[in-house]
PDB file of C-alpha atoms in Angstrom:
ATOM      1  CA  UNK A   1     -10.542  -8.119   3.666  1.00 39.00           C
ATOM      2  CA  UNK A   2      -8.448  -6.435   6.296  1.00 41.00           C
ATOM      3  CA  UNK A   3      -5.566  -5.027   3.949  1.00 45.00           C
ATOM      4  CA  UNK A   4      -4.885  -1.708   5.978  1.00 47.00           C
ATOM      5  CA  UNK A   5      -4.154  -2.981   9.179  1.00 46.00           C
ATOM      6  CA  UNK A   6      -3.040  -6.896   9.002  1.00 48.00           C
ATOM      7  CA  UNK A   7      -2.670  -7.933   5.130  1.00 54.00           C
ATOM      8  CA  UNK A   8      -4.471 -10.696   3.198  1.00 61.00           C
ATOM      9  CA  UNK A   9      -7.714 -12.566   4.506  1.00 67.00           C
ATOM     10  CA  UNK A  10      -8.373 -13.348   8.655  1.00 72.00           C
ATOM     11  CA  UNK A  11      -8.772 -17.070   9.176  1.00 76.00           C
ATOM     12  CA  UNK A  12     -12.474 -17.431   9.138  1.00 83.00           C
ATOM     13  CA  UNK A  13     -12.739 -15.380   5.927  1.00 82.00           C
ATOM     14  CA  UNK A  14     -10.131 -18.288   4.523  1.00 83.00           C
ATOM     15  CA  UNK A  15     -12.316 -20.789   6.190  1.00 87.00           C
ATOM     16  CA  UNK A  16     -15.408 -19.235   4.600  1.00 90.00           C
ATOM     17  CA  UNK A  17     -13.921 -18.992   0.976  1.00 89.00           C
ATOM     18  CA  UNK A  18     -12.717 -22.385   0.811  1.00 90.00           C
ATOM     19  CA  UNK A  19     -15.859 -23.862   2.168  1.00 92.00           C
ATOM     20  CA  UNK A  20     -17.308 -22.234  -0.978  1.00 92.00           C
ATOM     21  CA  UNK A  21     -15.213 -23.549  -3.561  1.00 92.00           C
ATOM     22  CA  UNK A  22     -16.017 -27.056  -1.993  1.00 92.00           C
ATOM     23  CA  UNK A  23     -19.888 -26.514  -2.165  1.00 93.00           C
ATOM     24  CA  UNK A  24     -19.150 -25.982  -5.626  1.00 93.00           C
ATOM     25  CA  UNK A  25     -17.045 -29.125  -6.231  1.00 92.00           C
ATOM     26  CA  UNK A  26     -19.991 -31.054  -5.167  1.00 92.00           C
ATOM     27  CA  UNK A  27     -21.862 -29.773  -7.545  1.00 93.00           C
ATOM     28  CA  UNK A  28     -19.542 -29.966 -10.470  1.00 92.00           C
ATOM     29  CA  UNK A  29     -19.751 -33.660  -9.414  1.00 91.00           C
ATOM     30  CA  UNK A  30     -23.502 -33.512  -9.681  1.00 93.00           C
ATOM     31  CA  UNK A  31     -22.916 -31.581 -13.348  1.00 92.00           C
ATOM     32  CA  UNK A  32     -24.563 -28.276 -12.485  1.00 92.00           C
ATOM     33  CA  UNK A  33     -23.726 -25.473 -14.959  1.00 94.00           C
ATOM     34  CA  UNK A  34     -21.376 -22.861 -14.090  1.00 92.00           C
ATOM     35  CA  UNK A  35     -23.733 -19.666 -14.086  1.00 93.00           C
ATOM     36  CA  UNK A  36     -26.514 -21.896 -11.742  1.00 94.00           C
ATOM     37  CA  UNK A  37     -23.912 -22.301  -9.182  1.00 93.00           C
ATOM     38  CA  UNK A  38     -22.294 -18.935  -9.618  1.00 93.00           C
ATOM     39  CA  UNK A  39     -25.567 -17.063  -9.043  1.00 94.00           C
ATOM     40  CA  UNK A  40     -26.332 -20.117  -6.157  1.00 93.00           C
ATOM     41  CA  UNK A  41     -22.969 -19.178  -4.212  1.00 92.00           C
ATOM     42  CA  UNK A  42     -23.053 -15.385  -5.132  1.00 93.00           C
ATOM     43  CA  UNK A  43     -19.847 -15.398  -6.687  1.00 93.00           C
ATOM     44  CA  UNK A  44     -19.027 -14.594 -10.186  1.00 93.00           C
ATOM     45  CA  UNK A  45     -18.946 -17.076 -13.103  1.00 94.00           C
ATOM     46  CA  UNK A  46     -15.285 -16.654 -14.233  1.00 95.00           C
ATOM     47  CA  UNK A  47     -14.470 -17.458 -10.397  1.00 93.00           C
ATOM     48  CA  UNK A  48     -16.571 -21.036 -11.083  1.00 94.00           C
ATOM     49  CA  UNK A  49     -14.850 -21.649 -14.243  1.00 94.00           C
ATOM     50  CA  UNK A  50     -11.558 -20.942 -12.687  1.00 94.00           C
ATOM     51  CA  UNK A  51     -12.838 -23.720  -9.739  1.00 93.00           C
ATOM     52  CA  UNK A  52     -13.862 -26.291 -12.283  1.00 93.00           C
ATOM     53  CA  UNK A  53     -10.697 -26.233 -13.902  1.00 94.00           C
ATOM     54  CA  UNK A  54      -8.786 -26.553 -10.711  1.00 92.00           C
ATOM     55  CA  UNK A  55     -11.077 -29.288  -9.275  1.00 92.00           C
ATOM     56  CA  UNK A  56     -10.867 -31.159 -13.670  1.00 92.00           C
ATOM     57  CA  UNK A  57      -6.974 -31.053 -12.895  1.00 92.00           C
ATOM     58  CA  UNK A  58      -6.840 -32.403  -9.125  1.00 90.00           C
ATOM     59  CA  UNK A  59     -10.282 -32.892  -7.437  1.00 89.00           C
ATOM     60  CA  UNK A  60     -11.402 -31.698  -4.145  1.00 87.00           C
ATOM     61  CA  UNK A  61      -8.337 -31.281  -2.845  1.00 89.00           C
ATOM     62  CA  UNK A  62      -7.109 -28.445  -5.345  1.00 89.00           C
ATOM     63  CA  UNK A  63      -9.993 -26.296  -4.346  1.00 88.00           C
ATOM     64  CA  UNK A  64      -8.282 -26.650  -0.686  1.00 87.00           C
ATOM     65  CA  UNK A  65      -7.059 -23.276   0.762  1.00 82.00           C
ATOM     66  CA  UNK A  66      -3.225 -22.990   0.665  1.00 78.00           C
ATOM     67  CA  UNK A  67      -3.050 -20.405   3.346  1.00 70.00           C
ATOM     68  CA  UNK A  68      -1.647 -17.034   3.174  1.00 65.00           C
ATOM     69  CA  UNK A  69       0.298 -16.119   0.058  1.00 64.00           C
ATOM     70  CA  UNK A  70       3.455 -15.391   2.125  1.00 64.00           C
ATOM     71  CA  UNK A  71       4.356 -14.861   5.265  1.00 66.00           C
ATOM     72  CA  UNK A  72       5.621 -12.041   7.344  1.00 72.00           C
ATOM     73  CA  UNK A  73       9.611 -11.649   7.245  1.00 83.00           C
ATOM     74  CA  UNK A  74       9.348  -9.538  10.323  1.00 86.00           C
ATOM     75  CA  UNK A  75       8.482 -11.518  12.989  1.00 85.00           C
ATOM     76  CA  UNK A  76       5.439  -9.467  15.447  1.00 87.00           C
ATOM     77  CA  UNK A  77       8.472  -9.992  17.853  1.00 92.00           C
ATOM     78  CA  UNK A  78      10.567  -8.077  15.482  1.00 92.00           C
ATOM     79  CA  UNK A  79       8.264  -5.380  14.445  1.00 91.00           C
ATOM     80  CA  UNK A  80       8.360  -4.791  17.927  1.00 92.00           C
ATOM     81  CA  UNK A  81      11.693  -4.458  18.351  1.00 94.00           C
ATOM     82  CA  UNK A  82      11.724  -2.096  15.060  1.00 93.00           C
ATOM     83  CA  UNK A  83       9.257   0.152  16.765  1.00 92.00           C
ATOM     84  CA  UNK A  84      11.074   0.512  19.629  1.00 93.00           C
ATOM     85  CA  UNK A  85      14.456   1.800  17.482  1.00 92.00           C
ATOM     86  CA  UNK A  86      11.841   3.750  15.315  1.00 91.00           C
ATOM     87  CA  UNK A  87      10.801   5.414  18.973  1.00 90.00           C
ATOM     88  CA  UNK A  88      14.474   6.299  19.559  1.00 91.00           C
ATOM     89  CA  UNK A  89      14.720   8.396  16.551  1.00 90.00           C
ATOM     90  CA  UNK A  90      17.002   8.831  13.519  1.00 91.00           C
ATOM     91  CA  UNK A  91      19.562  11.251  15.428  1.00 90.00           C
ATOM     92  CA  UNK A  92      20.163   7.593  17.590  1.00 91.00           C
ATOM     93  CA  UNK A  93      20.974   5.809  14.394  1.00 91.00           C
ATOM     94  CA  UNK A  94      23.095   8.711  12.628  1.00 91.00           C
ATOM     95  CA  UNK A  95      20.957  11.005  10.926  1.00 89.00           C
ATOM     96  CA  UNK A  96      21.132  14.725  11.745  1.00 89.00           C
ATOM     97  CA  UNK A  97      17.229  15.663  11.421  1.00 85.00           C
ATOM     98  CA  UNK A  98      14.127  14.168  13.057  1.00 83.00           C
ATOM     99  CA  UNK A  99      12.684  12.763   9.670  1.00 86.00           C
ATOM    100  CA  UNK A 100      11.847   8.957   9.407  1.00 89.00           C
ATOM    101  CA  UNK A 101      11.689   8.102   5.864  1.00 90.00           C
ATOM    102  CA  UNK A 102      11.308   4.465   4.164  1.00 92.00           C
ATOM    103  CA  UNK A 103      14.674   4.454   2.692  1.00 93.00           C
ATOM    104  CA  UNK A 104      16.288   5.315   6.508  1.00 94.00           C
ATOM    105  CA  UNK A 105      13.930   2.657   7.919  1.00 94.00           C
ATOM    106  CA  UNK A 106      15.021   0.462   5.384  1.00 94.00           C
ATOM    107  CA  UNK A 107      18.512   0.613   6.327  1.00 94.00           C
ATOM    108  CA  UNK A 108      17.189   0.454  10.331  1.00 94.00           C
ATOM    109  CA  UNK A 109      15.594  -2.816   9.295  1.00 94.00           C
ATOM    110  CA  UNK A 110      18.787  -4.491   6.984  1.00 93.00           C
ATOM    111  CA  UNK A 111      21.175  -3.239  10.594  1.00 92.00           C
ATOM    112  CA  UNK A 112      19.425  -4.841  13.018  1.00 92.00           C
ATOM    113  CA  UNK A 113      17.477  -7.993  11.166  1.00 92.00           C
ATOM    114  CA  UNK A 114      19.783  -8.557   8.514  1.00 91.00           C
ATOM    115  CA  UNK A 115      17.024  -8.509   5.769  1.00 89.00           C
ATOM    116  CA  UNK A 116      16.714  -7.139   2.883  1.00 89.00           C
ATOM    117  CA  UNK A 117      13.256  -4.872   1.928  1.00 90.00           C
ATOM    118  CA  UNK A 118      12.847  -3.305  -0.714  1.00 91.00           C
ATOM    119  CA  UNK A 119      11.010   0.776  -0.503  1.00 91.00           C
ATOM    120  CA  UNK A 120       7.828  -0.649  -1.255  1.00 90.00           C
ATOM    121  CA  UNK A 121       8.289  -3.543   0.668  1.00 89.00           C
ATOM    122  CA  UNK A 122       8.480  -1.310   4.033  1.00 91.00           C
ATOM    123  CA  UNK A 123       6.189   0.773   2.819  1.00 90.00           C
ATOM    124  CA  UNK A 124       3.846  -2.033   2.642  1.00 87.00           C
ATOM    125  CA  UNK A 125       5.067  -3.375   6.086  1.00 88.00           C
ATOM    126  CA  UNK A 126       4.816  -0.202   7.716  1.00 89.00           C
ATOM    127  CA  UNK A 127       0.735  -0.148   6.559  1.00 85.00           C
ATOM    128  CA  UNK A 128      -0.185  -3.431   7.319  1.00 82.00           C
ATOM    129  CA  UNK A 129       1.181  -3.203  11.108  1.00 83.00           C
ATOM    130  CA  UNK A 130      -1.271   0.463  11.113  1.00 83.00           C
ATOM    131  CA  UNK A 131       1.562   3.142  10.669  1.00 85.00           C
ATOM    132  CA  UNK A 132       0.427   6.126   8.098  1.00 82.00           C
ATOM    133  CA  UNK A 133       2.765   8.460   6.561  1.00 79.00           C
ATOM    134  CA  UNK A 134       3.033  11.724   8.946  1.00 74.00           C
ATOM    135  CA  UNK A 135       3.348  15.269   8.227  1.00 67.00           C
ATOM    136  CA  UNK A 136       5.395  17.036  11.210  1.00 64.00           C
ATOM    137  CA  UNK A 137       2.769  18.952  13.843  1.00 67.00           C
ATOM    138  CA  UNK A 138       5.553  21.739  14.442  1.00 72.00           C
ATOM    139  CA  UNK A 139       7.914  23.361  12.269  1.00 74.00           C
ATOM    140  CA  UNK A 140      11.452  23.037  12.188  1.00 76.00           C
ATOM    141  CA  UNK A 141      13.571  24.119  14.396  1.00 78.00           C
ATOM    142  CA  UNK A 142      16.141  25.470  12.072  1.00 82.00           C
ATOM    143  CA  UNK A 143      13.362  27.913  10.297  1.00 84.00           C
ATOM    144  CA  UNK A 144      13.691  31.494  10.415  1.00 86.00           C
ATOM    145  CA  UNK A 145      10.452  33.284   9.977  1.00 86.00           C
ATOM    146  CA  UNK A 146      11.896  37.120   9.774  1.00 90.00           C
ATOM    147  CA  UNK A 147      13.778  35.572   6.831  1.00 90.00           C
ATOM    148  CA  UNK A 148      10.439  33.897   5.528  1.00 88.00           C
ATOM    149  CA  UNK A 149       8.907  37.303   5.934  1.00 90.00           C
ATOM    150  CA  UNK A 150      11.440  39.271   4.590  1.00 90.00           C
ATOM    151  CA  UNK A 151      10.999  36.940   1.229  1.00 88.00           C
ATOM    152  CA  UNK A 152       7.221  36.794   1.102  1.00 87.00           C
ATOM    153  CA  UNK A 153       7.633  40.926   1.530  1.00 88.00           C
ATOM    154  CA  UNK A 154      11.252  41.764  -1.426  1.00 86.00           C
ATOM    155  CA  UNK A 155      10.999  38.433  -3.495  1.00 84.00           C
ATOM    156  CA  UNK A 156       7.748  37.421  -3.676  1.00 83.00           C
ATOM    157  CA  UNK A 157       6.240  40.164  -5.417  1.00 79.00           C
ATOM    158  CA  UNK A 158       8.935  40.496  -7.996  1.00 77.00           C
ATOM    159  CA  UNK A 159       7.905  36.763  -8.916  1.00 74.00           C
ATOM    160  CA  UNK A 160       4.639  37.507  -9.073  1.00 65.00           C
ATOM    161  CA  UNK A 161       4.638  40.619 -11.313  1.00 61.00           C
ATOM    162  CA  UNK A 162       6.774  38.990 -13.932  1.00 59.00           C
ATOM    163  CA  UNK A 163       4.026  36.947 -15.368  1.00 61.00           C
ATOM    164  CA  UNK A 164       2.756  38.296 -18.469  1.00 64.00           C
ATOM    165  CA  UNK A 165      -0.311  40.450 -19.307  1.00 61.00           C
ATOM    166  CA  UNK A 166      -3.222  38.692 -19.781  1.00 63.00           C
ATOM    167  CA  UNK A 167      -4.744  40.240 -23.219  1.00 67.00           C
ATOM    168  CA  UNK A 168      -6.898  39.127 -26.039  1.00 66.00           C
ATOM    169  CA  UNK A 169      -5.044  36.889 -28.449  1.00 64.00           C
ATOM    170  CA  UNK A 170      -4.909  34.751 -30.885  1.00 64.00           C
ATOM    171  CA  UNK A 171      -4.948  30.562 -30.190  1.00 66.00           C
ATOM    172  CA  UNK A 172      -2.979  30.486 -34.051  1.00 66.00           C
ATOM    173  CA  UNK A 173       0.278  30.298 -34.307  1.00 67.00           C
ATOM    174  CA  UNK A 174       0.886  30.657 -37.841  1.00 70.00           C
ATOM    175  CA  UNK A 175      -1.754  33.988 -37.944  1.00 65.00           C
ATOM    176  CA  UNK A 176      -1.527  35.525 -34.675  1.00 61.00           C
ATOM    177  CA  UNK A 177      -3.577  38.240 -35.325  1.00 61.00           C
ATOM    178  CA  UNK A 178      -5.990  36.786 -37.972  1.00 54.00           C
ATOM    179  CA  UNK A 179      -9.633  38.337 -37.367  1.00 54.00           C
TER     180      UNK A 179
END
């Protein structure tokens, strides 16, 4: 399976699969039982069952692969196209910081395709043509690190001493101090 980069099954594994369930159509023909051919083929036995019913209700031919589940809505053409815009970044489509997130590139794709994804959807699109969710190499440019300092130096030990004492207690909280 090639999930991570292009989505579903490559053409030979389809090939390969249904070539499979047809071996085993021949010998449902012939009778066999389910768990002789499963161990035969090297696929499980609720796979063969699920076969045998297919090929009870329509032969052969149900056992046929229907191709992919769905196809792409983006076009490679489009992707392209999308990755280009991407490239421009999101102060060239109206947003003030250099942050790509799904929800912005789902509004990128419904401007310029006219389609409708849903987060998950270009999530999922994003994966399958190789794109991984990035953490920014430098910092922003709006950061102040004397401020930052200034915090980690007046503020953060305040927070820090205001946790309570750890001492011996009680895990009761009807007797709290019960021997």
């Amino acid at each position: 399976m090639r999930y991570p980069q292009g989505g579903g099954l490559t053409v030979e594994r389809q090939q390969f699969r249904e070539e499979l369930r047809l071996k085993a159509a021949e010998r449902f023909a012939q009778g066999e039982a389910s768990s002789l051919i499963a161990k035969d083929l090297r696929v499980s036995v609720r796979s063969v069952q699920r076969w045998r019913q297919m090929w009870d209700e329509g032969g052969p031919r149900a056992l046929r692969s229907q191709g992919p589940a769905s196809l792409p809505r983006l076009s490679e053409k489009q992707f392209a196209q999308l990755e280009a815009e991407l490239a421009k970044g999101p102060a060239a489509h109206g947003w003030e910081d250099q942050r790509w997130t799904l929800a912005r590139i789902k509004t990128v794709i419904g401007r310029r395709f006219h389609l409708t994804y849903t987060i998950q959807g270009v999530r999922r699109l994003l994966v399958r043509n190789g794109w991984s969710c990035q953490v920014p190499a430098r910092r922003a440019m709006e950061r102040d690190d004397d401020a930052v300092a200034g915090w980690v130096k007046e503020v953060w030990p305040c927070a820090e001493d205001s946790r309570r004492p750890v001492e011996p207690g009680s895990s009761s909280r009807t007797k709290p101090d019960s021997p």
